[in-house]
């Protein structure tokens, strides 16, 4: 089994141990017998969201390390994700959050909705407001 993960990490100006990771797998089933699984939803939708979010954070000041990871070999056993996790243990960062983006366009909503990144609330929360006293 071989495959390649694609990883990009944005680092804050000052060293911190807190590490936030966004993941999506880019492999797909392809053609199996007479069935074609082109991968538009599983999982081009997740990779598209990953790239969009990365563009939004580019150049932004961050209070944590932020990694964007496109994993390979998900469909046949999460091999890319398992390898990535095994490498996390080699550094001294502390992963505080992982958001996995997979099959984001599964079904049509019954009511109109706003994309997650454009949602507003009366009481907005930001990952910048999270406190990591033990790991900063």
CSV table of C-alpha atoms in Angstrom, one decimal:
chain,number,residue,atom,x,y,z
A,1,UNK,CA,0.0,0.0,0.0
A,2,UNK,CA,1.3,3.4,-0.9
A,3,UNK,CA,-0.2,6.9,-1.0
A,4,UNK,CA,0.6,10.5,-0.3
A,5,UNK,CA,-0.9,12.9,2.1
A,6,UNK,CA,-0.7,16.6,1.3
A,7,UNK,CA,-0.1,18.8,4.4
A,8,UNK,CA,0.2,22.6,4.8
A,9,UNK,CA,0.6,24.3,8.1
A,10,UNK,CA,0.2,27.9,9.1
A,11,UNK,CA,2.3,28.9,12.0
A,12,UNK,CA,1.6,31.8,14.4
A,13,UNK,CA,4.2,34.5,14.8
A,14,UNK,CA,5.1,33.3,18.3
A,15,UNK,CA,5.7,29.6,19.2
A,16,UNK,CA,2.7,27.8,20.7
A,17,UNK,CA,2.0,24.2,21.2
A,18,UNK,CA,-1.7,24.4,20.5
A,19,UNK,CA,-2.5,22.7,17.1
A,20,UNK,CA,-5.8,22.8,15.2
A,21,UNK,CA,-6.1,20.4,12.2
A,22,UNK,CA,-8.6,20.3,9.4
A,23,UNK,CA,-8.7,17.1,7.3
A,24,UNK,CA,-10.4,15.8,4.2
A,25,UNK,CA,-9.6,12.7,2.1
A,26,UNK,CA,-9.0,13.1,-1.6
A,27,UNK,CA,-9.1,9.5,-2.8
A,28,UNK,CA,-12.3,8.0,-4.2
A,29,UNK,CA,-13.6,4.6,-5.2
A,30,UNK,CA,-13.5,5.2,-9.0
A,31,UNK,CA,-14.9,2.5,-11.2
A,32,UNK,CA,-15.9,-0.8,-9.6
A,33,UNK,CA,-17.5,-3.3,-11.9
A,34,UNK,CA,-20.2,-1.4,-13.8
A,35,UNK,CA,-20.5,1.3,-11.2
A,36,UNK,CA,-18.7,4.6,-11.4
A,37,UNK,CA,-18.0,6.5,-8.2
A,38,UNK,CA,-16.6,9.7,-9.5
A,39,UNK,CA,-15.9,11.2,-6.1
A,40,UNK,CA,-17.6,14.6,-6.5
A,41,UNK,CA,-19.3,14.2,-3.1
A,42,UNK,CA,-17.0,11.6,-1.6
A,43,UNK,CA,-14.9,13.5,-1.2
A,44,UNK,CA,-14.3,16.4,-3.6
A,45,UNK,CA,-16.8,18.4,-1.5
A,46,UNK,CA,-14.6,18.0,1.6
A,47,UNK,CA,-11.4,18.9,-0.3
A,48,UNK,CA,-13.0,21.9,-1.8
A,49,UNK,CA,-14.1,23.1,1.6
A,50,UNK,CA,-10.6,22.5,3.0
A,51,UNK,CA,-9.0,24.6,0.2
A,52,UNK,CA,-11.6,27.4,0.7
A,53,UNK,CA,-11.0,27.5,4.5
A,54,UNK,CA,-7.2,27.5,4.0
A,55,UNK,CA,-7.6,30.5,1.7
A,56,UNK,CA,-9.7,32.3,4.3
A,57,UNK,CA,-6.9,31.8,6.9
A,58,UNK,CA,-4.0,32.7,4.7
A,59,UNK,CA,-2.2,35.7,6.2
A,60,UNK,CA,-4.4,35.9,9.2
A,61,UNK,CA,-2.8,36.1,12.7
A,62,UNK,CA,-3.3,32.9,14.5
A,63,UNK,CA,-3.0,32.0,18.2
A,64,UNK,CA,-2.3,28.3,17.3
A,65,UNK,CA,-0.7,26.1,14.6
A,66,UNK,CA,-3.3,25.4,11.9
A,67,UNK,CA,-2.8,22.4,9.6
A,68,UNK,CA,-4.7,21.5,6.5
A,69,UNK,CA,-4.4,17.9,5.6
A,70,UNK,CA,-5.6,16.1,2.5
A,71,UNK,CA,-5.3,12.4,3.2
A,72,UNK,CA,-5.0,9.5,0.7
A,73,UNK,CA,-6.1,5.9,1.1
A,74,UNK,CA,-9.3,6.6,3.1
A,75,UNK,CA,-11.6,4.5,1.1
A,76,UNK,CA,-9.6,1.3,1.7
A,77,UNK,CA,-9.0,1.7,5.4
A,78,UNK,CA,-8.1,5.2,6.6
A,79,UNK,CA,-4.4,4.5,5.9
A,80,UNK,CA,-3.4,8.1,5.1
A,81,UNK,CA,-5.1,9.4,8.3
A,82,UNK,CA,-3.5,6.7,10.4
A,83,UNK,CA,-0.1,7.6,9.0
A,84,UNK,CA,-0.6,11.3,9.7
A,85,UNK,CA,-1.7,10.7,13.3
A,86,UNK,CA,1.4,8.5,13.8
A,87,UNK,CA,3.6,11.4,12.8
A,88,UNK,CA,1.9,13.8,15.2
A,89,UNK,CA,3.4,12.0,18.1
A,90,UNK,CA,6.9,13.0,16.9
A,91,UNK,CA,6.6,16.7,17.7
A,92,UNK,CA,5.8,18.6,20.9
A,93,UNK,CA,2.5,20.2,19.7
A,94,UNK,CA,-0.8,19.4,21.3
A,95,UNK,CA,-3.7,18.8,19.0
A,96,UNK,CA,-6.7,20.6,20.6
A,97,UNK,CA,-9.1,20.1,17.7
A,98,UNK,CA,-9.5,18.2,14.5
A,99,UNK,CA,-12.3,18.9,12.1
A,100,UNK,CA,-12.8,16.3,9.4
A,101,UNK,CA,-14.6,17.4,6.2
A,102,UNK,CA,-16.2,14.4,4.4
A,103,UNK,CA,-19.2,14.2,2.1
A,104,UNK,CA,-20.5,17.8,2.7
A,105,UNK,CA,-23.0,17.7,-0.2
A,106,UNK,CA,-24.9,14.6,0.8
A,107,UNK,CA,-28.5,15.9,0.5
A,108,UNK,CA,-30.5,18.9,-0.4
A,109,UNK,CA,-31.7,20.8,2.8
A,110,UNK,CA,-35.4,21.1,3.3
A,111,UNK,CA,-35.1,24.7,4.3
A,112,UNK,CA,-32.6,27.2,2.8
A,113,UNK,CA,-29.5,27.5,4.8
A,114,UNK,CA,-26.4,29.7,4.9
A,115,UNK,CA,-22.9,28.2,4.4
A,116,UNK,CA,-21.2,27.6,7.8
A,117,UNK,CA,-18.5,30.1,7.2
A,118,UNK,CA,-21.0,32.9,6.6
A,119,UNK,CA,-23.2,32.2,9.5
A,120,UNK,CA,-23.7,35.0,12.0
A,121,UNK,CA,-25.1,34.8,15.5
A,122,UNK,CA,-26.1,37.3,18.2
A,123,UNK,CA,-23.3,35.8,20.3
A,124,UNK,CA,-20.4,34.9,18.0
A,125,UNK,CA,-17.7,32.5,19.3
A,126,UNK,CA,-14.3,32.5,17.9
A,127,UNK,CA,-11.5,29.9,18.2
A,128,UNK,CA,-9.3,32.9,19.0
A,129,UNK,CA,-11.2,33.2,22.3
A,130,UNK,CA,-10.4,29.7,23.4
A,131,UNK,CA,-7.9,29.6,26.3
A,132,UNK,CA,-5.1,27.0,26.4
A,133,UNK,CA,-3.3,28.0,29.6
A,134,UNK,CA,-1.6,24.6,30.0
A,135,UNK,CA,-0.1,24.5,26.5
A,136,UNK,CA,0.8,28.0,25.4
